[in-house]
Short mmCIF file of C-alpha atoms in Angstrom, two decimals:
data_model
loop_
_atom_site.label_atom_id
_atom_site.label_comp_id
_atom_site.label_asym_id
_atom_site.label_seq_id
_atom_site.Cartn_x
_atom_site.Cartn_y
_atom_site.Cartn_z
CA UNK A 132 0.65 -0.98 -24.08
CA UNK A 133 -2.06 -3.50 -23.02
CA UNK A 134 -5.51 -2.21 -21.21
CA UNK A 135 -7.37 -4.76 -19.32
CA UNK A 136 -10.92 -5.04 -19.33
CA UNK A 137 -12.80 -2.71 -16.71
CA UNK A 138 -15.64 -2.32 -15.63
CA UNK A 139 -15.81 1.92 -14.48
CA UNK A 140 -19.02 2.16 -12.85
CA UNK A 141 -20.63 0.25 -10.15
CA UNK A 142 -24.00 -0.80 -10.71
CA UNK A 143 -26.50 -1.44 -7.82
CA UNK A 144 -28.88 -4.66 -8.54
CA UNK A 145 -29.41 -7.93 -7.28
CA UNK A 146 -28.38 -9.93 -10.56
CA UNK A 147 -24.85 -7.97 -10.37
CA UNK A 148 -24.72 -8.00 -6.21
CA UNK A 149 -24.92 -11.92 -6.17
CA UNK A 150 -21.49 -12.32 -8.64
CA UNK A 151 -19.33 -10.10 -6.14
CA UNK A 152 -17.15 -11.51 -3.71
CA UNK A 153 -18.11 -8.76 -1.05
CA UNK A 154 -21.59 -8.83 1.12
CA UNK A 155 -24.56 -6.51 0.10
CA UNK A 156 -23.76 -4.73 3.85
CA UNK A 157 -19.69 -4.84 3.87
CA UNK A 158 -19.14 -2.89 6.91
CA UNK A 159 -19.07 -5.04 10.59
CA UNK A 160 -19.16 -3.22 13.50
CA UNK A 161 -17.04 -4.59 16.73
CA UNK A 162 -18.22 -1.25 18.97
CA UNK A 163 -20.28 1.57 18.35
CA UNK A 164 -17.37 3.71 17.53
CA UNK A 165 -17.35 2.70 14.54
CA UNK A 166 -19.87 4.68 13.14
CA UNK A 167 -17.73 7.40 13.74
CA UNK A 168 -15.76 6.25 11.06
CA UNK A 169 -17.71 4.67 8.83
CA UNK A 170 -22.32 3.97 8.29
CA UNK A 171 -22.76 0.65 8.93
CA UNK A 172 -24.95 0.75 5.92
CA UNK A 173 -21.76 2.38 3.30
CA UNK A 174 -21.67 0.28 0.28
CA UNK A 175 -18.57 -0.86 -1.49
CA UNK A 176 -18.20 0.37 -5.15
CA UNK A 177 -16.81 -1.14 -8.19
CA UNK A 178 -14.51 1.48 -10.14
CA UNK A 179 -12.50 -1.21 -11.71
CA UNK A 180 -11.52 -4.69 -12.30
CA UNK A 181 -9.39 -7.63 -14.26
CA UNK A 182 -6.64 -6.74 -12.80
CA UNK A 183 -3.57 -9.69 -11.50
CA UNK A 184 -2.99 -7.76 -8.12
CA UNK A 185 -3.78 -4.42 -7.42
CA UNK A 186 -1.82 -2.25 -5.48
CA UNK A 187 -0.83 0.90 -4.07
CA UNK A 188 -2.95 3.50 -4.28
CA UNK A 189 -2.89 7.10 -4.04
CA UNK A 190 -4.86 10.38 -4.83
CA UNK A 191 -3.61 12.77 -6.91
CA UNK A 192 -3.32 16.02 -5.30
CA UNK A 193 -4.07 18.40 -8.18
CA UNK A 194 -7.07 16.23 -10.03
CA UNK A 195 -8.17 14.10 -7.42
CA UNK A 196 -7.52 10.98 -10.12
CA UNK A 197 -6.49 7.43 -8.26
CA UNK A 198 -3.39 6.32 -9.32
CA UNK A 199 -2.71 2.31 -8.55
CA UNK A 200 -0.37 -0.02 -10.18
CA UNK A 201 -0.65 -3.54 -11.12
CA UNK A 202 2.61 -5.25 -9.84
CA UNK A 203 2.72 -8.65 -11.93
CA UNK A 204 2.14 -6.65 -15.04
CA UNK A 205 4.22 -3.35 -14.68
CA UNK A 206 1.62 -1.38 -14.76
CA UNK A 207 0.47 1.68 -13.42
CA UNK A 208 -3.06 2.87 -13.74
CA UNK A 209 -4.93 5.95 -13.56
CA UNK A 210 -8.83 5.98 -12.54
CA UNK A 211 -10.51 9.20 -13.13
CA UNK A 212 -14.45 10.26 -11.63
CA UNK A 213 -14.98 11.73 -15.31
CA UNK A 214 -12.84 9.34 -17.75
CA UNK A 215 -12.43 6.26 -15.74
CA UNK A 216 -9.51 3.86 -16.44
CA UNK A 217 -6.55 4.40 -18.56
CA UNK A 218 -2.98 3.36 -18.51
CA UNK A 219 -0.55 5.89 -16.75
CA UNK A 220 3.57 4.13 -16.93
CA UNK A 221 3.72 1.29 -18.52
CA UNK A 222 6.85 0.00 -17.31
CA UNK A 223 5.86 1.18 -13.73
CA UNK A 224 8.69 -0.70 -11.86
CA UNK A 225 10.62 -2.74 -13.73
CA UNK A 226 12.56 -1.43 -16.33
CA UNK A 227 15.68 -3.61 -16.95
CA UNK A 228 18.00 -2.86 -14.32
CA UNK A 229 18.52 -6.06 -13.08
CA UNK A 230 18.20 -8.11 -16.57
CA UNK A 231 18.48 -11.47 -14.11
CA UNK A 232 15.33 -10.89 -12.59
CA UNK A 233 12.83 -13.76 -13.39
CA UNK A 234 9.71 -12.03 -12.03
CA UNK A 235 10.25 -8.85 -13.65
CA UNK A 236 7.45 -7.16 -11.67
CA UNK A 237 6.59 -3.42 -11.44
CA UNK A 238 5.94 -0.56 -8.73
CA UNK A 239 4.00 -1.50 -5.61
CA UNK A 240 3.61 1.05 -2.99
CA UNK A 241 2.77 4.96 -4.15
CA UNK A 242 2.89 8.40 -2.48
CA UNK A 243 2.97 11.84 -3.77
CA UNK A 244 5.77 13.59 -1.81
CA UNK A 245 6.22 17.16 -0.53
CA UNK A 246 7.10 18.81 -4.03
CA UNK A 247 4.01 16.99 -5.52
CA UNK A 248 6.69 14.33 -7.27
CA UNK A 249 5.09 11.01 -7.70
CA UNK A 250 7.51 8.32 -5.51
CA UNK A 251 7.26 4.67 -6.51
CA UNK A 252 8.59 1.63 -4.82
CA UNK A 253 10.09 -0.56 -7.69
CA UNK A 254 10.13 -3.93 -7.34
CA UNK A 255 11.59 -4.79 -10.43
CA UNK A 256 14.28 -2.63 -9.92
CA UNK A 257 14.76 -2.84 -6.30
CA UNK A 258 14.60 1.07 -5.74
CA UNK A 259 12.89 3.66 -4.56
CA UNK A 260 12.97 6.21 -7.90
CA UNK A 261 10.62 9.49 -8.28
CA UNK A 262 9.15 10.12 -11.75
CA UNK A 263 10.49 12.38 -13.80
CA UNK A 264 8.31 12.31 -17.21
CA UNK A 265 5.37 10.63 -17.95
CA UNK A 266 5.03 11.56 -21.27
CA UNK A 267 7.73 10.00 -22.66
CA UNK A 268 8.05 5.76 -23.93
CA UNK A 269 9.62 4.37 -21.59
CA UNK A 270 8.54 6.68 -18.75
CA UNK A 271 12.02 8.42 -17.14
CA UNK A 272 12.64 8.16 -13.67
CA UNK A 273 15.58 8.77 -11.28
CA UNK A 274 17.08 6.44 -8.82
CA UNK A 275 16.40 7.85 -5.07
CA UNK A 276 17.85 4.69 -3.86
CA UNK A 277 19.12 1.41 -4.80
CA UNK A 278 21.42 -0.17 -2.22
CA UNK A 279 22.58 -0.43 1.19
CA UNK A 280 26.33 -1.36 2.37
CA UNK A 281 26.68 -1.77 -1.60
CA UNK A 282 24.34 -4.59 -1.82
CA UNK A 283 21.03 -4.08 -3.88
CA UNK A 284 17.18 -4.18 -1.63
CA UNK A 285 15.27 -7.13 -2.16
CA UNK A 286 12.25 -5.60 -3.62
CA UNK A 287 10.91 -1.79 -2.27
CA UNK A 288 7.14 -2.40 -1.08
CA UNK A 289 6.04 0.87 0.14
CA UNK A 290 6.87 4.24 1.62
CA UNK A 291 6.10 7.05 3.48
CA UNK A 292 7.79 10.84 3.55
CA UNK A 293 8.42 12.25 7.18
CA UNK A 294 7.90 15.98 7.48
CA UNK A 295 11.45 15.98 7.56
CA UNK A 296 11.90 15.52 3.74
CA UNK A 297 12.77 12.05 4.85
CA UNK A 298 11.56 8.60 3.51
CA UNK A 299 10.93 5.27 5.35
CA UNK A 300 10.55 2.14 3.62
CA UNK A 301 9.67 -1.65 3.82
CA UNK A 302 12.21 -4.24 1.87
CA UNK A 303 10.28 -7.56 1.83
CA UNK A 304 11.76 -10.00 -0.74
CA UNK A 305 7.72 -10.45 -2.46
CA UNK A 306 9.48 -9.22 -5.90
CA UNK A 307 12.31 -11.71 -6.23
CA UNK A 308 11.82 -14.94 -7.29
CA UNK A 309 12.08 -17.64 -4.84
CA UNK A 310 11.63 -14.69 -1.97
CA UNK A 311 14.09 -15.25 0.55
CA UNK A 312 15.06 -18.41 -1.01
CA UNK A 313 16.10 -16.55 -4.08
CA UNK A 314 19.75 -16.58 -5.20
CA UNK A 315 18.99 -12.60 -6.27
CA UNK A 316 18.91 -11.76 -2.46
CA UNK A 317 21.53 -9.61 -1.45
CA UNK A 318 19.95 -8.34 2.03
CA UNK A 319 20.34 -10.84 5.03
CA UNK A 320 17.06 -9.14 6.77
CA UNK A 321 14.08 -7.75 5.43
CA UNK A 322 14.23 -4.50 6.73
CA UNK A 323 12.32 -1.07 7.24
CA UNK A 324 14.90 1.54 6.34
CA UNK A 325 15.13 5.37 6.47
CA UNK A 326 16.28 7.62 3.49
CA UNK A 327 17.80 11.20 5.33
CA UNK A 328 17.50 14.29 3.00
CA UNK A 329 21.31 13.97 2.30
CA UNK A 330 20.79 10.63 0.62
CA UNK A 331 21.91 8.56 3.66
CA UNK A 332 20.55 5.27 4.07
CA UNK A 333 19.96 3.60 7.62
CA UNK A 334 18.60 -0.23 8.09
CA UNK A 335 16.06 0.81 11.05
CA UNK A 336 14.10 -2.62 12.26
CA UNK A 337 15.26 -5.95 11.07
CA UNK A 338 13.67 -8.43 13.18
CA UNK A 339 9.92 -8.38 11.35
CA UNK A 340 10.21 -11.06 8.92
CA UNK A 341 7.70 -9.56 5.67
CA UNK A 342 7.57 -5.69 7.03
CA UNK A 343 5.11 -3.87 4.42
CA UNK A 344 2.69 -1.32 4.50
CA UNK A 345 3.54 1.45 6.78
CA UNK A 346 1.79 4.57 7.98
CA UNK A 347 2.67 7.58 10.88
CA UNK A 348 0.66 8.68 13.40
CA UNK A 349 -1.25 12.32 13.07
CA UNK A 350 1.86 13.62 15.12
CA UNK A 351 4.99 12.02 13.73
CA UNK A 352 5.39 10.23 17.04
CA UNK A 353 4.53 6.85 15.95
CA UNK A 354 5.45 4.94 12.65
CA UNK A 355 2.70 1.86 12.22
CA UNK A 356 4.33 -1.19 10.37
CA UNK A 357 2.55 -4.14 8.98
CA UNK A 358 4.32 -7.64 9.07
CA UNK A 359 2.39 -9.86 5.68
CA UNK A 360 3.61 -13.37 7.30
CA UNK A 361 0.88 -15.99 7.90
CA UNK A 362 2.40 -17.19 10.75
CA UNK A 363 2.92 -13.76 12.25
CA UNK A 364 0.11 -11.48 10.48
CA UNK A 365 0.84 -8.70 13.12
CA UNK A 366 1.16 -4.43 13.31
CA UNK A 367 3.85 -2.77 15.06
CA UNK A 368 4.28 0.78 16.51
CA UNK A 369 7.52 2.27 17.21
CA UNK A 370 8.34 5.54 18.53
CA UNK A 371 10.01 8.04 16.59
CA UNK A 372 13.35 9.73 17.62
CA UNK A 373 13.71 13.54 16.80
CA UNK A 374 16.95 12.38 14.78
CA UNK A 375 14.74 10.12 13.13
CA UNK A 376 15.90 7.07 14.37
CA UNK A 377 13.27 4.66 15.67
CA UNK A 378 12.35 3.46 19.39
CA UNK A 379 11.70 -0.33 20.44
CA UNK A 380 8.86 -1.38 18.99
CA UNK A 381 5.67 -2.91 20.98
CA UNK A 382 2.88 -5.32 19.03
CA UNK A 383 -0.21 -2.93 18.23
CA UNK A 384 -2.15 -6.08 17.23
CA UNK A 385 -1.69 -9.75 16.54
CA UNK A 386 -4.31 -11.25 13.89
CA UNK A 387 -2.27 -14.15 13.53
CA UNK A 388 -5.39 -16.26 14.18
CA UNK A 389 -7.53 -14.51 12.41
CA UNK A 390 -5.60 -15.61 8.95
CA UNK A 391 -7.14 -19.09 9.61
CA UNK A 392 -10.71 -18.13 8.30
CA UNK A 393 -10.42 -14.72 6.36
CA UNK A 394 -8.34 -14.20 3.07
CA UNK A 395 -5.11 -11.50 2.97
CA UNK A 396 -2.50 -10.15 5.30
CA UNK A 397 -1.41 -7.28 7.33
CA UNK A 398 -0.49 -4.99 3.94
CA UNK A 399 -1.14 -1.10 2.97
CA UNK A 400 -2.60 1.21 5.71
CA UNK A 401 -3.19 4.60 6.36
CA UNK A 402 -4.13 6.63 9.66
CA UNK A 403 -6.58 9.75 9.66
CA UNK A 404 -6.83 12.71 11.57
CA UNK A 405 -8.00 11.17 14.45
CA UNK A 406 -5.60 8.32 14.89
CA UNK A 407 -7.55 5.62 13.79
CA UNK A 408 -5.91 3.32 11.35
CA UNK A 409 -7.66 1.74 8.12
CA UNK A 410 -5.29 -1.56 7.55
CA UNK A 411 -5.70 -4.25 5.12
CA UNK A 412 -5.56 -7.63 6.72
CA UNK A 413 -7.62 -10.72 6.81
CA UNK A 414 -10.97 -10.32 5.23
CA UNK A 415 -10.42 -6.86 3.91
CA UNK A 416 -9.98 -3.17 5.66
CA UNK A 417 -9.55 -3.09 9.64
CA UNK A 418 -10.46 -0.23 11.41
CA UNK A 419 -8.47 0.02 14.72
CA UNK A 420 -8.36 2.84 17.34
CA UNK A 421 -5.65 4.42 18.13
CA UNK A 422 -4.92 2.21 21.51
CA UNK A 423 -5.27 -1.00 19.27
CA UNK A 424 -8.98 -1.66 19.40
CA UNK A 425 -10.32 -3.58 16.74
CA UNK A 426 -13.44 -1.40 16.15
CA UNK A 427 -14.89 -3.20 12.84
CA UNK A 428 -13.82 -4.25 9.42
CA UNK A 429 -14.75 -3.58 5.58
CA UNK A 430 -15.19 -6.77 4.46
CA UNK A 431 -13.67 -7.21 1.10
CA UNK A 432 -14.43 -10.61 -0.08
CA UNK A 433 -11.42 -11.06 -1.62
CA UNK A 434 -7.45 -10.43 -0.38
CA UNK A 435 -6.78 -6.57 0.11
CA UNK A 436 -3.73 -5.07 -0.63
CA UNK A 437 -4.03 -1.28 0.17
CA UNK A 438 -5.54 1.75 0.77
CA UNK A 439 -5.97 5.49 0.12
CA UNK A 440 -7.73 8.44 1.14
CA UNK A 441 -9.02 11.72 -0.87
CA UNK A 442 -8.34 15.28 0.32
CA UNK A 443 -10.82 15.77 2.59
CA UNK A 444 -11.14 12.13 4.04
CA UNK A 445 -14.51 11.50 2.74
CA UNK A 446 -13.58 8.42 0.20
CA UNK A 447 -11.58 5.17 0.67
CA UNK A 448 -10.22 3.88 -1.73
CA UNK A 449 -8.95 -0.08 -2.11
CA UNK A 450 -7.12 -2.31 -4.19
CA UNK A 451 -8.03 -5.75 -4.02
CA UNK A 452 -7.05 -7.96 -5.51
CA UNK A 453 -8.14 -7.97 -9.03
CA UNK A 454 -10.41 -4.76 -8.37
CA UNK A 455 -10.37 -0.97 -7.27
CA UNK A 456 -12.58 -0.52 -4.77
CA UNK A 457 -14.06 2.51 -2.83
CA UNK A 458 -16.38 3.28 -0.10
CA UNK A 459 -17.35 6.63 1.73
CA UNK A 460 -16.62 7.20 5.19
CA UNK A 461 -18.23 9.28 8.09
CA UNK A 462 -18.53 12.99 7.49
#
């Protein structure tokens, strides 16, 4: 297994502020609402870095540790408050099932579902799987799902579990060479779909051309999707049906425009107690009301990928890029 180089502590100074990519005051505030949410003074912290493209994270319920993967090098990664970086699964997504693909890359998105089983979205081989054992070279994991209408997903990007037990996810074709030009493509859309507790799997939206990160509402009655296409850099809402089926979806918010002068895409998000959302998307971490209000952003510096919060809401936590980031919100 191969470590990259990290750097586990962020050091304030002038010297060290001048080489990041972020401003000394990250946080922009649209409305006063924002401080709500976050001090428009909050400082971005350095846990991490030298990584190809970070992604995925998510807190640990039982240690509070930050697990995050690095995609291009099938890699997972585990960031600890006491013994900061350390390799987790190393292969994280890819572990030969489909010997034919060129890219080869690992897990993306991350959750910890209801019976405290870590969930991974494998790009490399185009499933959604649940680990089994860590402990063991190569790490085991079992297949959740693989396939729908008998033809393999393009490349699982990220998930959520429904109170139901059951699990939506995005299909883009990001882990497949050539994307949707690739000769590995098996799925005509790239869809959002829904896996039922019995193991069924239903295509739900198929008209958002690079669906990704995806988050519900406080209530269940909303499911937020982010479309990662330059030319359509957009969040969608859709009601959800009490048989789980989704509604007709409306655009939350188009920042289409907004790709012109800021680095990154609509990607990870997640929603807190109040409603507000905390996307990724051009120039770092948005922070949009529930009615689709841009309130501010966390300005990143670099492209941002995704998101996570602690127990009790008080830390974000982002991957970006080639870093792990984190910044404390509002109490």
């Amino acid at each position: 297994m191969r470590a990259f180089a990290v750097m586990l502590l962020f050091v304030a100074g002038p010297a060290l502020a001048e080489s990041l990519p972020w401003p000394e005051r990250p946080v922009v505030a649209n409305t006063p609402q924002l401080k709500q949410i976050i001090a428009e003074d909050a400082q971005l912290q350095q846990l991490a870095e030298g990584f190809r493209w970070s992604e995925g994270p998510v807190v640990e319920p039982d240690t509070g540790d930050v697990l995050f993967t690095d995609v291009p090098q099938n890699t997972l990664y585990r960031w600890s408050e006491t013994d900061g970086l350390s390799v987790y699964l190393q292969p994280s997504g890819y572990t030969g099932l489909y010997p034919d693909n060129q890219l080869q890359e690992g897990a993306n998105g991350l959750i910890f579902n209801a019976d405290n089983q870590l969930v991974l979205a494998q790009h490399g081989d185009r499933r959604l799987a649940v680990l089994l054992d860590a402990t063991t070279q190569p790490p085991q994991y079992q297949t959740l799902a693989s396939q729908y209408q008998g033809k393999a997903f393009n490349s699982p990007n990220d998930l959520v579990q429904h109170s139901s037990g059951a699990y939506y996810f995005t299909d883009p074709p990001y882990g497949l060479k050539g994307g949707d030009a690739s000769a590995e493509k098996q799925q005509s859309v790239n869809g959002v779909y829904r896996l039922g507790a019995d193991g069924s799997v239903t295509l739900l939206i198929t008209d958002l051309t690079k669906p990704n990160g995806l988050a519900f509402s406080p209530d269940e009655q909303w499911l937020y999707v982010a479309n990662s296409d330059p030319d359509a850099a957009e969040w969608w809402r859709y009601p959800v049906h009490q048989d789980g089926s989704l509604g007709k979806g409306t655009l939350f918010f188009d920042a289409t425009a907004h790709t012109k002068t800021a680095s990154g895409l609509p990607d990870g998000l997640k929603v807190l107690p109040s409603g507000v959302l905390l996307a990724t998307g051009p120039g770092g971490v948005w922070v949009l009301s529930p009615e689709g209000e841009h309130l501010g952003t966390i300005q990143t510096g670099v492209a941002a990928a995704n998101v996570a919060l602690n127990a009790d809401n008080s830390w974000l936590y982002i991957t970006a890029s080639q870093y792990l980031l984190r910044i404390q919100l509002a109490p």
